[in-house]
mmCIF file of C-alpha atoms in Angstrom:
data_model
loop_
_atom_site.group_PDB
_atom_site.id
_atom_site.type_symbol
_atom_site.label_atom_id
_atom_site.label_comp_id
_atom_site.label_asym_id
_atom_site.label_seq_id
_atom_site.Cartn_x
_atom_site.Cartn_y
_atom_site.Cartn_z
ATOM 1 C CA MET A 30 -6.269 -35.627 -8.213
ATOM 2 C CA SER A 31 -9.210 -34.751 -9.674
ATOM 3 C CA SER A 32 -9.282 -32.477 -12.806
ATOM 4 C CA LYS A 33 -11.644 -29.624 -13.446
ATOM 5 C CA LYS A 34 -14.045 -30.705 -16.162
ATOM 6 C CA PRO A 35 -14.081 -28.089 -18.767
ATOM 7 C CA ARG A 36 -17.202 -25.769 -19.214
ATOM 8 C CA LYS A 37 -19.472 -26.535 -22.513
ATOM 9 C CA VAL A 38 -19.272 -24.139 -24.990
ATOM 10 C CA TYR A 39 -22.818 -23.857 -26.622
ATOM 11 C CA PRO A 40 -23.027 -23.238 -30.493
ATOM 12 C CA GLN A 41 -24.837 -19.466 -29.606
ATOM 13 C CA GLU A 42 -20.873 -19.058 -27.745
ATOM 14 C CA ALA A 43 -18.872 -20.252 -30.455
ATOM 15 C CA LEU A 44 -20.703 -18.321 -33.013
ATOM 16 C CA VAL A 45 -20.524 -15.397 -31.182
ATOM 17 C CA ALA A 46 -16.776 -16.170 -30.808
ATOM 18 C CA THR A 47 -16.263 -16.338 -34.528
ATOM 19 C CA PHE A 48 -17.740 -12.887 -35.193
ATOM 20 C CA ALA A 49 -15.821 -11.445 -32.641
ATOM 21 C CA LYS A 50 -12.599 -12.891 -34.243
ATOM 22 C CA HIS A 51 -13.383 -12.307 -38.122
ATOM 23 C CA SER A 52 -16.486 -9.638 -38.735
ATOM 24 C CA ILE A 53 -15.863 -6.515 -39.366
ATOM 25 C CA SER A 54 -19.076 -6.363 -37.669
ATOM 26 C CA SER A 55 -17.505 -7.351 -34.131
ATOM 27 C CA PRO A 56 -17.376 -4.426 -32.664
ATOM 28 C CA SER A 57 -21.596 -4.231 -32.638
ATOM 29 C CA THR A 58 -21.816 -8.042 -32.062
ATOM 30 C CA PHE A 59 -22.894 -9.583 -28.409
ATOM 31 C CA LEU A 60 -24.712 -12.236 -26.347
ATOM 32 C CA PRO A 61 -27.720 -10.712 -24.701
ATOM 33 C CA ASP A 62 -28.376 -10.653 -21.294
ATOM 34 C CA GLN A 63 -31.333 -12.749 -19.781
ATOM 35 C CA TRP A 64 -34.272 -10.824 -18.578
ATOM 36 C CA SER A 65 -35.868 -11.309 -15.250
ATOM 37 C CA SER A 66 -38.533 -13.754 -16.812
ATOM 38 C CA GLY A 67 -35.286 -15.505 -17.130
ATOM 39 C CA ARG A 68 -35.424 -15.439 -21.065
ATOM 40 C CA GLU A 69 -33.078 -14.286 -23.213
ATOM 41 C CA PRO A 70 -34.224 -11.804 -25.994
ATOM 42 C CA ALA A 71 -32.239 -13.697 -28.689
ATOM 43 C CA ASP A 72 -28.793 -16.059 -28.840
ATOM 44 C CA MET A 73 -26.959 -13.222 -30.665
ATOM 45 C CA ILE A 74 -27.670 -9.492 -31.572
ATOM 46 C CA ILE A 75 -25.694 -6.729 -33.909
ATOM 47 C CA VAL A 76 -26.665 -3.411 -33.288
ATOM 48 C CA ILE A 77 -25.323 -1.092 -36.064
ATOM 49 C CA GLY A 78 -27.107 2.690 -35.506
ATOM 50 C CA ARG A 79 -30.814 2.005 -35.343
ATOM 51 C CA ALA A 80 -30.614 -1.521 -36.731
ATOM 52 C CA LEU A 81 -30.489 -4.629 -34.866
ATOM 53 C CA PHE A 82 -30.086 -8.348 -35.908
ATOM 54 C CA MET A 83 -31.695 -10.548 -34.333
ATOM 55 C CA PHE A 84 -30.294 -14.503 -34.257
ATOM 56 C CA ASN A 85 -32.371 -17.650 -32.806
ATOM 57 C CA MET A 86 -30.466 -20.985 -33.646
ATOM 58 C CA LYS A 87 -31.398 -24.376 -32.748
ATOM 59 C CA ASP A 88 -30.060 -27.899 -33.726
ATOM 60 C CA SER A 89 -32.382 -29.694 -34.209
ATOM 61 C CA LYS A 90 -33.227 -33.112 -35.999
ATOM 62 C CA ALA A 91 -36.997 -32.277 -37.044
ATOM 63 C CA TRP A 92 -38.100 -31.245 -40.178
ATOM 64 C CA LEU A 93 -36.208 -27.738 -41.664
ATOM 65 C CA LYS A 94 -40.007 -25.462 -41.902
ATOM 66 C CA GLY A 95 -40.732 -26.806 -38.126
ATOM 67 C CA VAL A 96 -37.852 -25.842 -36.526
ATOM 68 C CA ALA A 97 -37.669 -22.351 -38.656
ATOM 69 C CA GLU A 98 -41.006 -21.707 -37.460
ATOM 70 C CA GLU A 99 -40.049 -22.641 -33.815
ATOM 71 C CA ASN A 100 -37.197 -19.853 -34.014
ATOM 72 C CA LEU A 101 -39.100 -17.223 -35.887
ATOM 73 C CA ARG A 102 -41.766 -17.636 -33.191
ATOM 74 C CA GLN A 103 -39.339 -17.243 -30.545
ATOM 75 C CA ALA A 104 -38.381 -13.683 -32.344
ATOM 76 C CA ARG A 105 -41.766 -13.172 -32.454
ATOM 77 C CA ASP A 106 -42.718 -13.113 -28.625
ATOM 78 C CA ARG A 107 -39.514 -11.790 -27.486
ATOM 79 C CA ILE A 108 -39.966 -8.584 -29.913
ATOM 80 C CA ALA A 109 -43.587 -8.480 -28.240
ATOM 81 C CA GLU A 110 -42.046 -8.658 -24.753
ATOM 82 C CA TRP A 111 -39.230 -5.817 -25.919
ATOM 83 C CA LYS A 112 -41.707 -3.915 -27.334
ATOM 84 C CA LEU A 113 -43.426 -3.319 -23.568
ATOM 85 C CA GLY A 114 -40.427 -1.234 -22.106
ATOM 86 C CA ARG A 115 -37.722 -4.105 -21.651
ATOM 87 C CA GLN A 116 -34.277 -3.376 -22.836
ATOM 88 C CA ILE A 117 -31.835 -5.649 -24.392
ATOM 89 C CA ARG A 118 -28.628 -5.300 -22.724
ATOM 90 C CA GLY A 119 -25.039 -7.168 -22.857
ATOM 91 C CA LYS A 120 -21.723 -6.462 -23.458
ATOM 92 C CA ASN A 121 -18.702 -7.388 -25.571
ATOM 93 C CA GLU A 122 -14.915 -6.876 -25.561
ATOM 94 C CA TRP A 123 -15.098 -3.345 -26.612
ATOM 95 C CA GLN A 124 -18.592 -1.971 -24.961
ATOM 96 C CA SER A 125 -22.024 -2.104 -22.996
ATOM 97 C CA PHE A 126 -25.483 -2.104 -24.582
ATOM 98 C CA ALA A 127 -28.500 -1.247 -23.388
ATOM 99 C CA VAL A 128 -30.797 -1.096 -26.539
ATOM 100 C CA ALA A 129 -34.468 -0.089 -25.727
ATOM 101 C CA TRP A 130 -37.231 -0.216 -28.427
ATOM 102 C CA ASP A 131 -37.483 3.416 -29.541
ATOM 103 C CA ASP A 132 -33.755 3.214 -30.517
ATOM 104 C CA ILE A 133 -34.547 0.807 -33.242
ATOM 105 C CA ASP A 134 -36.284 1.382 -36.634
ATOM 106 C CA TYR A 135 -35.122 -1.359 -38.778
ATOM 107 C CA ILE A 136 -35.108 -5.270 -37.538
ATOM 108 C CA HIS A 137 -33.878 -8.501 -39.416
ATOM 109 C CA VAL A 138 -34.515 -11.362 -37.639
ATOM 110 C CA VAL A 139 -32.217 -14.495 -38.390
ATOM 111 C CA SER A 140 -33.049 -17.588 -37.789
ATOM 112 C CA VAL A 141 -29.813 -20.231 -38.012
ATOM 113 C CA ILE A 142 -30.168 -23.938 -38.030
ATOM 114 C CA ASP A 143 -28.314 -27.093 -37.487
ATOM 115 C CA GLY A 144 -28.956 -30.407 -37.995
ATOM 116 C CA PRO A 145 -29.726 -33.328 -40.779
ATOM 117 C CA HIS A 146 -32.867 -31.386 -43.065
ATOM 118 C CA ALA A 147 -30.931 -27.750 -42.253
ATOM 119 C CA ALA A 148 -31.067 -25.639 -44.928
ATOM 120 C CA CYS A 149 -31.690 -21.871 -46.286
ATOM 121 C CA LEU A 150 -34.818 -20.178 -46.875
ATOM 122 C CA ASP A 151 -36.528 -17.020 -47.029
ATOM 123 C CA HIS A 152 -39.677 -15.875 -44.748
ATOM 124 C CA PRO A 153 -41.826 -12.863 -46.177
ATOM 125 C CA ALA A 154 -41.785 -10.636 -42.821
ATOM 126 C CA LEU A 155 -45.539 -9.749 -43.566
ATOM 127 C CA GLU A 156 -46.258 -13.649 -43.956
ATOM 128 C CA GLN A 157 -45.034 -14.179 -40.819
ATOM 129 C CA ASN A 158 -46.718 -12.002 -38.663
ATOM 130 C CA MET A 159 -43.827 -10.175 -37.475
ATOM 131 C CA ASP A 160 -43.958 -6.542 -36.253
ATOM 132 C CA GLU A 161 -43.617 -3.720 -38.628
ATOM 133 C CA LYS A 162 -39.843 -2.469 -37.829
ATOM 134 C CA VAL A 163 -39.128 -6.165 -39.047
ATOM 135 C CA CYS A 164 -37.610 -5.634 -43.056
ATOM 136 C CA LEU A 165 -36.276 -9.106 -43.610
ATOM 137 C CA CYS A 166 -36.424 -12.800 -42.136
ATOM 138 C CA THR A 167 -34.109 -15.191 -42.971
ATOM 139 C CA THR A 168 -33.308 -19.060 -41.728
ATOM 140 C CA LEU A 169 -29.681 -20.015 -42.768
ATOM 141 C CA THR A 170 -27.411 -22.757 -41.459
ATOM 142 C CA SER A 171 -24.468 -21.959 -39.101
ATOM 143 C CA ASP A 172 -22.056 -23.336 -42.127
ATOM 144 C CA VAL A 173 -23.382 -20.687 -44.132
ATOM 145 C CA LEU A 174 -23.032 -18.176 -41.792
ATOM 146 C CA ARG A 175 -19.179 -19.328 -40.649
ATOM 147 C CA GLU A 176 -18.828 -18.972 -44.185
ATOM 148 C CA LEU A 177 -19.571 -15.144 -44.302
ATOM 149 C CA VAL A 178 -17.557 -14.536 -41.290
ATOM 150 C CA VAL A 179 -14.567 -16.192 -41.472
ATOM 151 C CA ARG A 180 -14.553 -14.197 -44.844
ATOM 152 C CA ALA A 181 -14.951 -10.716 -42.929
ATOM 153 C CA GLY A 182 -17.888 -10.229 -43.787
ATOM 154 C CA GLY A 183 -20.142 -8.186 -41.513
ATOM 155 C CA ALA A 184 -24.064 -7.223 -41.124
ATOM 156 C CA ARG A 185 -24.029 -5.424 -44.606
ATOM 157 C CA ASP A 186 -22.792 -8.727 -46.317
ATOM 158 C CA LEU A 187 -25.261 -10.582 -44.357
ATOM 159 C CA ILE A 188 -28.354 -8.543 -45.683
ATOM 160 C CA THR A 189 -26.735 -8.871 -49.425
ATOM 161 C CA LEU A 190 -26.520 -13.038 -48.877
ATOM 162 C CA CYS A 191 -30.038 -12.756 -47.379
ATOM 163 C CA VAL A 192 -31.632 -10.605 -50.134
ATOM 164 C CA SER A 193 -29.820 -13.027 -52.845
ATOM 165 C CA ILE A 194 -32.109 -16.129 -51.512
ATOM 166 C CA LYS A 195 -35.545 -14.312 -51.782
ATOM 167 C CA GLY A 196 -38.159 -16.201 -53.946
ATOM 168 C CA ARG A 197 -35.908 -19.220 -54.007
ATOM 169 C CA GLY A 198 -37.584 -21.812 -52.270
ATOM 170 C CA ILE A 199 -35.582 -23.789 -49.926
ATOM 171 C CA LEU A 200 -31.808 -23.565 -51.055
ATOM 172 C CA PRO A 201 -28.843 -26.476 -49.531
ATOM 173 C CA THR A 202 -26.406 -25.282 -47.768
ATOM 174 C CA GLN A 203 -23.648 -25.761 -50.202
ATOM 175 C CA ILE A 204 -25.175 -23.989 -53.093
ATOM 176 C CA VAL A 205 -25.607 -21.070 -50.982
ATOM 177 C CA LYS A 206 -21.943 -21.327 -49.549
ATOM 178 C CA ASP A 207 -20.358 -21.713 -53.448
ATOM 179 C CA GLU A 208 -22.443 -18.604 -54.530
ATOM 180 C CA LEU A 209 -21.507 -16.577 -50.976
ATOM 181 C CA ALA A 210 -17.516 -17.339 -51.988
ATOM 182 C CA ASN A 211 -17.867 -16.939 -55.500
ATOM 183 C CA ARG A 212 -18.977 -13.100 -54.623
ATOM 184 C CA HIS A 213 -16.199 -12.964 -52.657
ATOM 185 C CA VAL A 214 -13.540 -14.272 -55.021
ATOM 186 C CA ASN A 215 -14.899 -12.081 -57.608
ATOM 187 C CA LEU A 216 -14.562 -9.210 -55.359
ATOM 188 C CA ILE A 217 -11.136 -9.684 -54.616
ATOM 189 C CA GLN A 218 -10.096 -10.775 -58.590
ATOM 190 C CA LYS A 219 -12.148 -7.284 -59.573
ATOM 191 C CA ALA A 220 -9.998 -5.320 -56.650
ATOM 192 C CA LYS A 221 -6.767 -6.967 -57.805
ATOM 193 C CA GLU A 222 -7.183 -5.983 -61.523
ATOM 194 C CA THR A 223 -7.766 -1.808 -60.560
ATOM 195 C CA PHE A 224 -5.142 -2.174 -58.274
ATOM 196 C CA PRO A 225 -2.430 -4.315 -59.802
ATOM 197 C CA GLU A 226 0.566 -5.380 -57.382
ATOM 198 C CA ALA A 227 3.754 -7.578 -57.736
ATOM 199 C CA PRO A 228 3.056 -11.252 -56.670
ATOM 200 C CA THR A 229 5.289 -11.319 -53.686
ATOM 201 C CA SER A 230 6.601 -8.841 -51.135
ATOM 202 C CA GLY A 231 9.427 -11.166 -49.270
ATOM 203 C CA LEU A 232 6.218 -11.968 -46.474
ATOM 204 C CA ARG A 233 5.319 -15.568 -46.205
ATOM 205 C CA ASP A 234 1.881 -17.346 -45.194
ATOM 206 C CA PRO A 235 2.177 -17.945 -41.171
ATOM 207 C CA HIS A 236 0.606 -21.472 -42.056
ATOM 208 C CA THR A 237 1.902 -22.722 -45.730
ATOM 209 C CA ARG A 238 4.990 -20.724 -45.393
ATOM 210 C CA GLU A 239 4.351 -19.967 -49.136
ATOM 211 C CA PRO A 240 5.165 -16.144 -50.552
ATOM 212 C CA ILE A 241 2.076 -14.004 -50.700
ATOM 213 C CA SER A 242 1.732 -10.272 -51.642
ATOM 214 C CA TRP A 243 1.004 -7.165 -49.837
ATOM 215 C CA PHE A 244 -3.001 -7.668 -50.640
ATOM 216 C CA GLU A 245 -2.882 -11.442 -49.001
ATOM 217 C CA ALA A 246 -1.191 -9.865 -45.912
ATOM 218 C CA TYR A 247 -3.624 -7.506 -45.286
ATOM 219 C CA MET A 248 -6.390 -9.980 -46.111
ATOM 220 C CA VAL A 249 -5.221 -12.681 -44.118
ATOM 221 C CA SER A 250 -4.482 -10.574 -41.112
ATOM 222 C CA ALA A 251 -7.676 -8.310 -41.743
ATOM 223 C CA ARG A 252 -5.099 -5.347 -40.626
ATOM 224 C CA LEU A 253 -7.568 -2.881 -42.382
ATOM 225 C CA LEU A 254 -10.727 -4.260 -40.807
ATOM 226 C CA ARG A 255 -9.194 -4.524 -37.399
ATOM 227 C CA ALA A 256 -7.511 -0.888 -37.103
ATOM 228 C CA GLY A 257 -8.942 1.143 -34.533
ATOM 229 C CA LEU A 258 -11.320 -1.393 -33.800
ATOM 230 C CA HIS A 259 -11.238 -1.099 -29.586
ATOM 231 C CA ALA A 260 -11.767 3.158 -30.392
ATOM 232 C CA ASP A 261 -14.867 2.538 -28.841
ATOM 233 C CA PRO A 262 -17.121 5.814 -29.704
ATOM 234 C CA HIS A 263 -16.549 4.848 -33.413
ATOM 235 C CA SER A 264 -17.158 1.051 -33.240
ATOM 236 C CA THR A 265 -20.562 1.680 -35.321
ATOM 237 C CA GLN A 266 -18.843 3.446 -38.361
ATOM 238 C CA LEU A 267 -16.759 0.295 -38.579
ATOM 239 C CA SER A 268 -19.261 -2.214 -38.117
ATOM 240 C CA ASP A 269 -21.281 -0.726 -40.902
ATOM 241 C CA LEU A 270 -18.648 -1.456 -43.754
ATOM 242 C CA SER A 271 -18.642 -4.217 -46.309
ATOM 243 C CA TRP A 272 -16.725 -6.335 -49.060
ATOM 244 C CA ASN A 273 -17.574 -3.271 -51.128
ATOM 245 C CA GLU A 274 -15.557 -0.988 -49.091
ATOM 246 C CA THR A 275 -12.752 -3.316 -47.316
ATOM 247 C CA ILE A 276 -11.947 -5.137 -49.883
ATOM 248 C CA PRO A 277 -10.611 -2.440 -52.639
ATOM 249 C CA ALA A 278 -9.194 -0.456 -50.070
ATOM 250 C CA ALA A 279 -6.938 -3.565 -48.847
ATOM 251 C CA ALA A 280 -5.836 -3.716 -52.518
ATOM 252 C CA PHE A 281 -5.192 -0.100 -53.181
ATOM 253 C CA ILE A 282 -3.562 -0.291 -50.044
ATOM 254 C CA SER A 283 -0.845 -3.263 -51.327
ATOM 255 C CA GLN A 284 -0.054 -1.784 -54.497
ATOM 256 C CA CYS A 285 0.855 1.561 -52.665
ATOM 257 C CA VAL A 286 3.178 -0.391 -50.047
ATOM 258 C CA ARG A 287 4.608 -2.193 -52.808
ATOM 259 C CA ARG A 288 5.634 1.016 -54.723
ATOM 260 C CA MET A 289 6.941 2.482 -51.703
ATOM 261 C CA GLU A 290 8.896 0.188 -50.086
ATOM 262 C CA GLY A 291 12.528 1.390 -49.344
ATOM 263 C CA ILE A 292 11.885 4.839 -50.831
ATOM 264 C CA ARG A 293 12.558 6.822 -47.552
ATOM 265 C CA LEU A 294 10.323 10.221 -48.564
ATOM 266 C CA SER A 295 7.596 8.336 -51.177
ATOM 267 C CA PRO A 296 4.799 11.201 -52.431
ATOM 268 C CA MET A 297 1.243 10.398 -50.402
ATOM 269 C CA ARG A 298 -1.379 8.596 -52.402
ATOM 270 C CA SER A 299 -4.813 8.810 -51.496
ATOM 271 C CA ALA A 300 -8.154 7.550 -52.881
ATOM 272 C CA ALA A 301 -11.914 7.115 -51.477
ATOM 273 C CA PHE A 302 -14.175 4.094 -51.132
ATOM 274 C CA GLY A 303 -17.754 3.166 -50.913
ATOM 275 C CA GLU A 304 -20.573 5.046 -52.104
ATOM 276 C CA GLN A 305 -22.963 4.633 -48.299
ATOM 277 C CA ALA A 306 -20.188 4.007 -46.023
ATOM 278 C CA LYS A 307 -17.392 5.931 -47.622
ATOM 279 C CA TYR A 308 -14.401 6.307 -45.983
ATOM 280 C CA ARG A 309 -10.838 8.073 -47.426
ATOM 281 C CA VAL A 310 -7.186 6.150 -47.613
ATOM 282 C CA VAL A 311 -3.856 7.384 -47.421
ATOM 283 C CA VAL A 312 -0.533 5.981 -47.692
ATOM 284 C CA GLY A 313 2.816 6.943 -47.598
ATOM 285 C CA SER A 314 6.281 6.487 -45.978
ATOM 286 C CA ILE A 315 6.586 7.351 -42.581
ATOM 287 C CA ASP A 316 8.745 10.388 -43.026
ATOM 288 C CA ALA A 317 6.495 11.532 -45.703
ATOM 289 C CA VAL A 318 3.397 11.361 -43.151
ATOM 290 C CA LYS A 319 5.323 13.413 -40.562
ATOM 291 C CA VAL A 320 5.933 15.781 -42.742
ATOM 292 C CA ASN A 321 2.161 16.370 -43.298
ATOM 293 C CA PRO A 322 -0.028 14.447 -41.420
ATOM 294 C CA SER A 323 -2.915 16.194 -41.798
ATOM 295 C CA LYS A 324 -3.130 16.838 -45.596
ATOM 296 C CA PHE A 325 -5.751 14.605 -46.257
ATOM 297 C CA ARG A 326 -7.789 15.664 -43.237
ATOM 298 C CA PRO A 327 -9.877 18.547 -45.150
ATOM 299 C CA ILE A 328 -11.111 16.353 -48.218
ATOM 300 C CA SER A 329 -12.212 13.566 -45.769
ATOM 301 C CA GLU A 330 -14.293 15.661 -43.982
ATOM 302 C CA GLN A 331 -15.732 17.848 -46.687
ATOM 303 C CA GLU A 332 -16.585 14.577 -48.618
ATOM 304 C CA GLY A 333 -18.262 13.319 -45.912
ATOM 305 C CA SER A 334 -16.303 10.057 -45.297
ATOM 306 C CA TYR A 335 -16.528 8.033 -42.009
ATOM 307 C CA PHE A 336 -13.002 8.236 -41.295
ATOM 308 C CA THR A 337 -9.482 8.440 -42.956
ATOM 309 C CA LEU A 338 -7.473 5.729 -42.769
ATOM 310 C CA LEU A 339 -3.568 6.773 -42.430
ATOM 311 C CA VAL A 340 -1.384 3.724 -43.694
ATOM 312 C CA MET A 341 2.189 4.956 -42.915
ATOM 313 C CA VAL A 342 5.153 2.706 -44.481
ATOM 314 C CA THR A 343 8.397 1.746 -42.423
ATOM 315 C CA PRO A 344 11.235 -0.494 -42.740
ATOM 316 C CA ALA A 345 9.743 -3.533 -41.076
ATOM 317 C CA PHE A 346 5.402 -3.282 -41.843
ATOM 318 C CA PRO A 347 2.968 -0.244 -42.395
ATOM 319 C CA ASN A 348 1.018 1.185 -39.282
ATOM 320 C CA ASP A 349 -2.563 2.244 -39.494
ATOM 321 C CA LEU A 350 -3.812 5.193 -37.797
ATOM 322 C CA LEU A 351 -7.937 6.099 -37.571
ATOM 323 C CA LEU A 352 -8.891 9.691 -37.936
ATOM 324 C CA PHE A 353 -12.475 9.728 -37.265
ATOM 325 C CA ASN A 354 -14.800 12.484 -38.901
ATOM 326 C CA ASP A 355 -18.160 13.106 -37.195
ATOM 327 C CA PRO A 356 -20.725 9.951 -37.663
ATOM 328 C CA PRO A 357 -22.670 10.288 -40.560
ATOM 329 C CA LYS A 358 -27.122 10.817 -40.420
ATOM 330 C CA VAL A 359 -27.815 7.722 -41.348
ATOM 331 C CA LEU A 360 -25.648 4.233 -41.521
ATOM 332 C CA ALA A 361 -25.614 2.298 -45.064
ATOM 333 C CA THR A 362 -26.843 -0.447 -42.949
ATOM 334 C CA GLU A 363 -30.326 1.312 -41.973
ATOM 335 C CA MET A 364 -30.521 2.348 -45.978
ATOM 336 C CA MET A 365 -30.284 -1.147 -46.863
ATOM 337 C CA LEU A 366 -32.684 -2.518 -44.107
ATOM 338 C CA GLN A 367 -35.376 0.723 -45.229
ATOM 339 C CA ALA A 368 -35.313 -0.452 -48.975
ATOM 340 C CA LEU A 369 -36.634 -3.950 -47.988
ATOM 341 C CA ARG A 370 -39.456 -2.753 -45.680
ATOM 342 C CA GLY A 371 -42.558 -4.443 -47.428
#
């Protein structure tokens, strides 16, 4: 009896799968369909508002700059073809995409390289003869990109990472990974200092079985990041968030939940997070929320928040609910790339 040979999983498929599982920008990430010419626009695409991230990947034993140039040349060619009237189409778990050239104002070209000579490097867009819509051009290794994503980083965290290597020449993978990890850890430490919480919650890590805090529970399970992810019309607002918004919000929620445990009608607490991608978090016992579920909605709308994240504390585990406001006219991702345009 013959067994069916498992289908080969290509590197770009594996990377997209990692994005879909971990990244805050996963609702906006997809594998593009082939054009009629048989060519793919890229190996992976992220679209957030009028900003597009184009990923080209290569695994090669050749020298770094030669492989990077091949990725960048492919991006130039596909951008030129796209500009002539083709659309970049594809779909993911949540939605379908059909992106025309005129739908996009800002492009980040990301060359992803694996191999013995792989490293990280910035490429000034003007020197690469890129279209004027290209604001940032970077080569990263897949290990660096994966490090970002498994920490639930999104498109804006990717931009921050790529800006940090500008003008520094060729950087080894480990240096960039360490800097990325340090930034993430420092943000977590700052959030914990701002919203201190008792060390344990009665919860245990599913792998180590060690006691963990509510903050760790939120970060491990990414409850904050995944809440309402299947809400199609609002995926852009969620994809636009970064560690700067999600980490302090998780710390605030965990502090509130810890204080409200066992209190049937605790006062509702609220705070806004983020300067550009702003949203409001409201935490209360489920009974308190039932009494006045829309108490903070007018405040959220008035301050221009993307949405309100309502966290209801129950005897079992907190429940999340997203209340969306009108989408912003300009997204934080767009603003970051626009500021980098040469």
